[in-house]
Amino acid sequence: KEFLSSKEEKQDFLEADPYWDQSAVPVNVYKNKAPFVGKVVSTKRIVGPQATGETCHIVIDHEGNFPYWEGQSWGVMPPGTREKDGKPHAVRLYSIASSRYGDDMT
């Protein structure tokens, strides 16, 4: 059954062509010794107080300079050093659930 009117065009959400080709997925764009510096705009806890873990919606302003695809993760290095040994903090991984176009689709 056709759901599109004659004026509408079908949206192709599978942008890789062929669909299984992952060569255009950006990986290892930045490194620990040459990191991208972004700004956390907001953080909101999105699970209840009795949840067994913590899940937050974190908005990071990257000014469009940090390419990603849905399902990838960001490695985040907190600023400063560890108190116990003065070494830089380890990388923490955060999953990206946002569309590669951003939350507001702009």
mmCIF file of the C-alpha atoms, coordinates in Angstrom:
data_MODEL
# 
_entry.id   MODEL 
# 
loop_
_atom_site.group_PDB 
_atom_site.id 
_atom_site.type_symbol 
_atom_site.label_atom_id 
_atom_site.label_alt_id 
_atom_site.label_comp_id 
_atom_site.label_asym_id 
_atom_site.label_entity_id 
_atom_site.label_seq_id 
_atom_site.pdbx_PDB_ins_code 
_atom_site.Cartn_x 
_atom_site.Cartn_y 
_atom_site.Cartn_z 
_atom_site.occupancy 
_atom_site.B_iso_or_equiv 
_atom_site.pdbx_formal_charge 
_atom_site.auth_seq_id 
_atom_site.auth_comp_id 
_atom_site.auth_asym_id 
_atom_site.auth_atom_id 
_atom_site.pdbx_PDB_model_num 
ATOM 1   C CA . LYS A 1 1   ? 0.000  0.000  0.000  1.00 0.00 ? 1   LYS A CA 1 
ATOM 2   C CA . GLU A 1 2   ? 1.455  3.402  -0.983 1.00 0.00 ? 2   GLU A CA 1 
ATOM 3   C CA . PHE A 1 3   ? 1.459  6.011  1.805  1.00 0.00 ? 3   PHE A CA 1 
ATOM 4   C CA . LEU A 1 4   ? 3.189  8.847  -0.031 1.00 0.00 ? 4   LEU A CA 1 
ATOM 5   C CA . SER A 1 5   ? 1.309  11.398 -2.052 1.00 0.00 ? 5   SER A CA 1 
ATOM 6   C CA . SER A 1 6   ? 2.438  12.136 -5.575 1.00 0.00 ? 6   SER A CA 1 
ATOM 7   C CA . LYS A 1 7   ? 4.149  15.351 -4.353 1.00 0.00 ? 7   LYS A CA 1 
ATOM 8   C CA . GLU A 1 8   ? 6.182  13.687 -1.584 1.00 0.00 ? 8   GLU A CA 1 
ATOM 9   C CA . GLU A 1 9   ? 9.497  11.974 -2.215 1.00 0.00 ? 9   GLU A CA 1 
ATOM 10  C CA . LYS A 1 10  ? 10.603 8.897  -0.328 1.00 0.00 ? 10  LYS A CA 1 
ATOM 11  C CA . GLN A 1 11  ? 13.176 9.701  2.389  1.00 0.00 ? 11  GLN A CA 1 
ATOM 12  C CA . ASP A 1 12  ? 16.229 7.456  2.167  1.00 0.00 ? 12  ASP A CA 1 
ATOM 13  C CA . PHE A 1 13  ? 17.485 6.983  5.726  1.00 0.00 ? 13  PHE A CA 1 
ATOM 14  C CA . LEU A 1 14  ? 20.161 4.507  4.704  1.00 0.00 ? 14  LEU A CA 1 
ATOM 15  C CA . GLU A 1 15  ? 22.754 6.966  3.460  1.00 0.00 ? 15  GLU A CA 1 
ATOM 16  C CA . ALA A 1 16  ? 25.529 4.453  2.986  1.00 0.00 ? 16  ALA A CA 1 
ATOM 17  C CA . ASP A 1 17  ? 25.511 3.073  -0.525 1.00 0.00 ? 17  ASP A CA 1 
ATOM 18  C CA . PRO A 1 18  ? 25.546 0.138  -0.561 1.00 0.00 ? 18  PRO A CA 1 
ATOM 19  C CA . TYR A 1 19  ? 23.750 0.063  2.809  1.00 0.00 ? 19  TYR A CA 1 
ATOM 20  C CA . TRP A 1 20  ? 26.387 -2.169 4.434  1.00 0.00 ? 20  TRP A CA 1 
ATOM 21  C CA . ASP A 1 21  ? 29.336 0.052  3.438  1.00 0.00 ? 21  ASP A CA 1 
ATOM 22  C CA . GLN A 1 22  ? 30.800 1.661  6.558  1.00 0.00 ? 22  GLN A CA 1 
ATOM 23  C CA . SER A 1 23  ? 33.797 3.352  4.914  1.00 0.00 ? 23  SER A CA 1 
ATOM 24  C CA . ALA A 1 24  ? 32.259 6.827  5.342  1.00 0.00 ? 24  ALA A CA 1 
ATOM 25  C CA . VAL A 1 25  ? 31.761 6.439  9.098  1.00 0.00 ? 25  VAL A CA 1 
ATOM 26  C CA . PRO A 1 26  ? 34.137 8.819  10.892 1.00 0.00 ? 26  PRO A CA 1 
ATOM 27  C CA . VAL A 1 27  ? 36.366 6.934  13.335 1.00 0.00 ? 27  VAL A CA 1 
ATOM 28  C CA . ASN A 1 28  ? 39.356 7.990  15.431 1.00 0.00 ? 28  ASN A CA 1 
ATOM 29  C CA . VAL A 1 29  ? 38.992 11.582 14.253 1.00 0.00 ? 29  VAL A CA 1 
ATOM 30  C CA . TYR A 1 30  ? 40.619 12.959 17.412 1.00 0.00 ? 30  TYR A CA 1 
ATOM 31  C CA . LYS A 1 31  ? 43.222 11.394 19.704 1.00 0.00 ? 31  LYS A CA 1 
ATOM 32  C CA . ASN A 1 32  ? 44.110 11.609 23.407 1.00 0.00 ? 32  ASN A CA 1 
ATOM 33  C CA . LYS A 1 33  ? 47.143 13.755 22.653 1.00 0.00 ? 33  LYS A CA 1 
ATOM 34  C CA . ALA A 1 34  ? 45.233 15.945 20.184 1.00 0.00 ? 34  ALA A CA 1 
ATOM 35  C CA . PRO A 1 35  ? 41.662 16.027 21.520 1.00 0.00 ? 35  PRO A CA 1 
ATOM 36  C CA . PHE A 1 36  ? 38.669 18.001 20.347 1.00 0.00 ? 36  PHE A CA 1 
ATOM 37  C CA . VAL A 1 37  ? 37.561 20.516 22.961 1.00 0.00 ? 37  VAL A CA 1 
ATOM 38  C CA . GLY A 1 38  ? 33.793 20.935 23.189 1.00 0.00 ? 38  GLY A CA 1 
ATOM 39  C CA . LYS A 1 39  ? 31.488 22.692 25.620 1.00 0.00 ? 39  LYS A CA 1 
ATOM 40  C CA . VAL A 1 40  ? 28.832 20.945 27.704 1.00 0.00 ? 40  VAL A CA 1 
ATOM 41  C CA . VAL A 1 41  ? 25.674 23.016 27.240 1.00 0.00 ? 41  VAL A CA 1 
ATOM 42  C CA . SER A 1 42  ? 23.376 21.028 29.526 1.00 0.00 ? 42  SER A CA 1 
ATOM 43  C CA . THR A 1 43  ? 23.059 17.798 31.467 1.00 0.00 ? 43  THR A CA 1 
ATOM 44  C CA . LYS A 1 44  ? 19.716 16.316 32.517 1.00 0.00 ? 44  LYS A CA 1 
ATOM 45  C CA . ARG A 1 45  ? 19.150 13.057 34.372 1.00 0.00 ? 45  ARG A CA 1 
ATOM 46  C CA . ILE A 1 46  ? 16.470 11.117 32.475 1.00 0.00 ? 46  ILE A CA 1 
ATOM 47  C CA . VAL A 1 47  ? 15.853 8.184  34.836 1.00 0.00 ? 47  VAL A CA 1 
ATOM 48  C CA . GLY A 1 48  ? 14.018 8.171  38.147 1.00 0.00 ? 48  GLY A CA 1 
ATOM 49  C CA . PRO A 1 49  ? 15.613 8.279  41.606 1.00 0.00 ? 49  PRO A CA 1 
ATOM 50  C CA . GLN A 1 50  ? 15.144 4.518  42.123 1.00 0.00 ? 50  GLN A CA 1 
ATOM 51  C CA . ALA A 1 51  ? 16.915 3.556  38.871 1.00 0.00 ? 51  ALA A CA 1 
ATOM 52  C CA . THR A 1 52  ? 19.784 1.080  39.197 1.00 0.00 ? 52  THR A CA 1 
ATOM 53  C CA . GLY A 1 53  ? 22.044 3.253  37.046 1.00 0.00 ? 53  GLY A CA 1 
ATOM 54  C CA . GLU A 1 54  ? 22.353 6.781  35.830 1.00 0.00 ? 54  GLU A CA 1 
ATOM 55  C CA . THR A 1 55  ? 21.329 7.859  32.343 1.00 0.00 ? 55  THR A CA 1 
ATOM 56  C CA . CYS A 1 56  ? 21.625 11.496 31.331 1.00 0.00 ? 56  CYS A CA 1 
ATOM 57  C CA . HIS A 1 57  ? 20.860 13.553 28.268 1.00 0.00 ? 57  HIS A CA 1 
ATOM 58  C CA . ILE A 1 58  ? 24.006 15.604 27.706 1.00 0.00 ? 58  ILE A CA 1 
ATOM 59  C CA . VAL A 1 59  ? 24.111 18.360 25.106 1.00 0.00 ? 59  VAL A CA 1 
ATOM 60  C CA . ILE A 1 60  ? 27.584 19.208 23.820 1.00 0.00 ? 60  ILE A CA 1 
ATOM 61  C CA . ASP A 1 61  ? 28.256 22.171 21.567 1.00 0.00 ? 61  ASP A CA 1 
ATOM 62  C CA . HIS A 1 62  ? 30.746 21.028 18.946 1.00 0.00 ? 62  HIS A CA 1 
ATOM 63  C CA . GLU A 1 63  ? 29.946 23.798 16.439 1.00 0.00 ? 63  GLU A CA 1 
ATOM 64  C CA . GLY A 1 64  ? 29.466 21.132 13.759 1.00 0.00 ? 64  GLY A CA 1 
ATOM 65  C CA . ASN A 1 65  ? 33.155 20.221 13.890 1.00 0.00 ? 65  ASN A CA 1 
ATOM 66  C CA . PHE A 1 66  ? 32.799 16.734 15.341 1.00 0.00 ? 66  PHE A CA 1 
ATOM 67  C CA . PRO A 1 67  ? 31.396 14.261 12.806 1.00 0.00 ? 67  PRO A CA 1 
ATOM 68  C CA . TYR A 1 68  ? 29.663 11.123 14.062 1.00 0.00 ? 68  TYR A CA 1 
ATOM 69  C CA . TRP A 1 69  ? 27.011 8.564  13.196 1.00 0.00 ? 69  TRP A CA 1 
ATOM 70  C CA . GLU A 1 70  ? 24.307 7.337  15.522 1.00 0.00 ? 70  GLU A CA 1 
ATOM 71  C CA . GLY A 1 71  ? 25.429 4.521  17.792 1.00 0.00 ? 71  GLY A CA 1 
ATOM 72  C CA . GLN A 1 72  ? 29.041 5.632  18.016 1.00 0.00 ? 72  GLN A CA 1 
ATOM 73  C CA . SER A 1 73  ? 30.541 6.790  21.296 1.00 0.00 ? 73  SER A CA 1 
ATOM 74  C CA . TRP A 1 74  ? 32.553 9.785  22.362 1.00 0.00 ? 74  TRP A CA 1 
ATOM 75  C CA . GLY A 1 75  ? 35.648 9.368  24.464 1.00 0.00 ? 75  GLY A CA 1 
ATOM 76  C CA . VAL A 1 76  ? 35.555 12.153 27.048 1.00 0.00 ? 76  VAL A CA 1 
ATOM 77  C CA . MET A 1 77  ? 38.618 13.194 29.016 1.00 0.00 ? 77  MET A CA 1 
ATOM 78  C CA . PRO A 1 78  ? 37.744 15.306 32.068 1.00 0.00 ? 78  PRO A CA 1 
ATOM 79  C CA . PRO A 1 79  ? 40.082 18.258 32.605 1.00 0.00 ? 79  PRO A CA 1 
ATOM 80  C CA . GLY A 1 80  ? 42.721 18.154 35.304 1.00 0.00 ? 80  GLY A CA 1 
ATOM 81  C CA . THR A 1 81  ? 44.567 15.265 36.879 1.00 0.00 ? 81  THR A CA 1 
ATOM 82  C CA . ARG A 1 82  ? 43.819 12.420 39.277 1.00 0.00 ? 82  ARG A CA 1 
ATOM 83  C CA . GLU A 1 83  ? 44.484 13.219 42.932 1.00 0.00 ? 83  GLU A CA 1 
ATOM 84  C CA . LYS A 1 84  ? 46.093 9.842  43.693 1.00 0.00 ? 84  LYS A CA 1 
ATOM 85  C CA . ASP A 1 85  ? 48.940 10.063 41.161 1.00 0.00 ? 85  ASP A CA 1 
ATOM 86  C CA . GLY A 1 86  ? 48.727 13.379 39.289 1.00 0.00 ? 86  GLY A CA 1 
ATOM 87  C CA . LYS A 1 87  ? 48.165 11.656 35.931 1.00 0.00 ? 87  LYS A CA 1 
ATOM 88  C CA . PRO A 1 88  ? 45.495 12.837 33.473 1.00 0.00 ? 88  PRO A CA 1 
ATOM 89  C CA . HIS A 1 89  ? 42.046 11.313 33.919 1.00 0.00 ? 89  HIS A CA 1 
ATOM 90  C CA . ALA A 1 90  ? 41.282 8.228  31.835 1.00 0.00 ? 90  ALA A CA 1 
ATOM 91  C CA . VAL A 1 91  ? 38.974 8.439  28.842 1.00 0.00 ? 91  VAL A CA 1 
ATOM 92  C CA . ARG A 1 92  ? 35.290 7.814  29.636 1.00 0.00 ? 92  ARG A CA 1 
ATOM 93  C CA . LEU A 1 93  ? 33.035 6.543  26.850 1.00 0.00 ? 93  LEU A CA 1 
ATOM 94  C CA . TYR A 1 94  ? 29.567 8.003  26.282 1.00 0.00 ? 94  TYR A CA 1 
ATOM 95  C CA . SER A 1 95  ? 27.151 6.526  23.731 1.00 0.00 ? 95  SER A CA 1 
ATOM 96  C CA . ILE A 1 96  ? 25.687 8.856  21.106 1.00 0.00 ? 96  ILE A CA 1 
ATOM 97  C CA . ALA A 1 97  ? 21.936 8.443  20.676 1.00 0.00 ? 97  ALA A CA 1 
ATOM 98  C CA . SER A 1 98  ? 21.430 11.725 18.829 1.00 0.00 ? 98  SER A CA 1 
ATOM 99  C CA . SER A 1 99  ? 20.970 11.906 15.091 1.00 0.00 ? 99  SER A CA 1 
ATOM 100 C CA . ARG A 1 100 ? 24.075 12.880 13.145 1.00 0.00 ? 100 ARG A CA 1 
ATOM 101 C CA . TYR A 1 101 ? 22.065 15.957 12.141 1.00 0.00 ? 101 TYR A CA 1 
ATOM 102 C CA . GLY A 1 102 ? 21.651 17.074 15.742 1.00 0.00 ? 102 GLY A CA 1 
ATOM 103 C CA . ASP A 1 103 ? 18.680 17.032 18.067 1.00 0.00 ? 103 ASP A CA 1 
ATOM 104 C CA . ASP A 1 104 ? 16.978 19.963 16.351 1.00 0.00 ? 104 ASP A CA 1 
ATOM 105 C CA . MET A 1 105 ? 17.623 18.622 12.817 1.00 0.00 ? 105 MET A CA 1 
ATOM 106 C CA . THR A 1 106 ? 19.417 21.800 11.703 1.00 0.00 ? 106 THR A CA 1 
# 
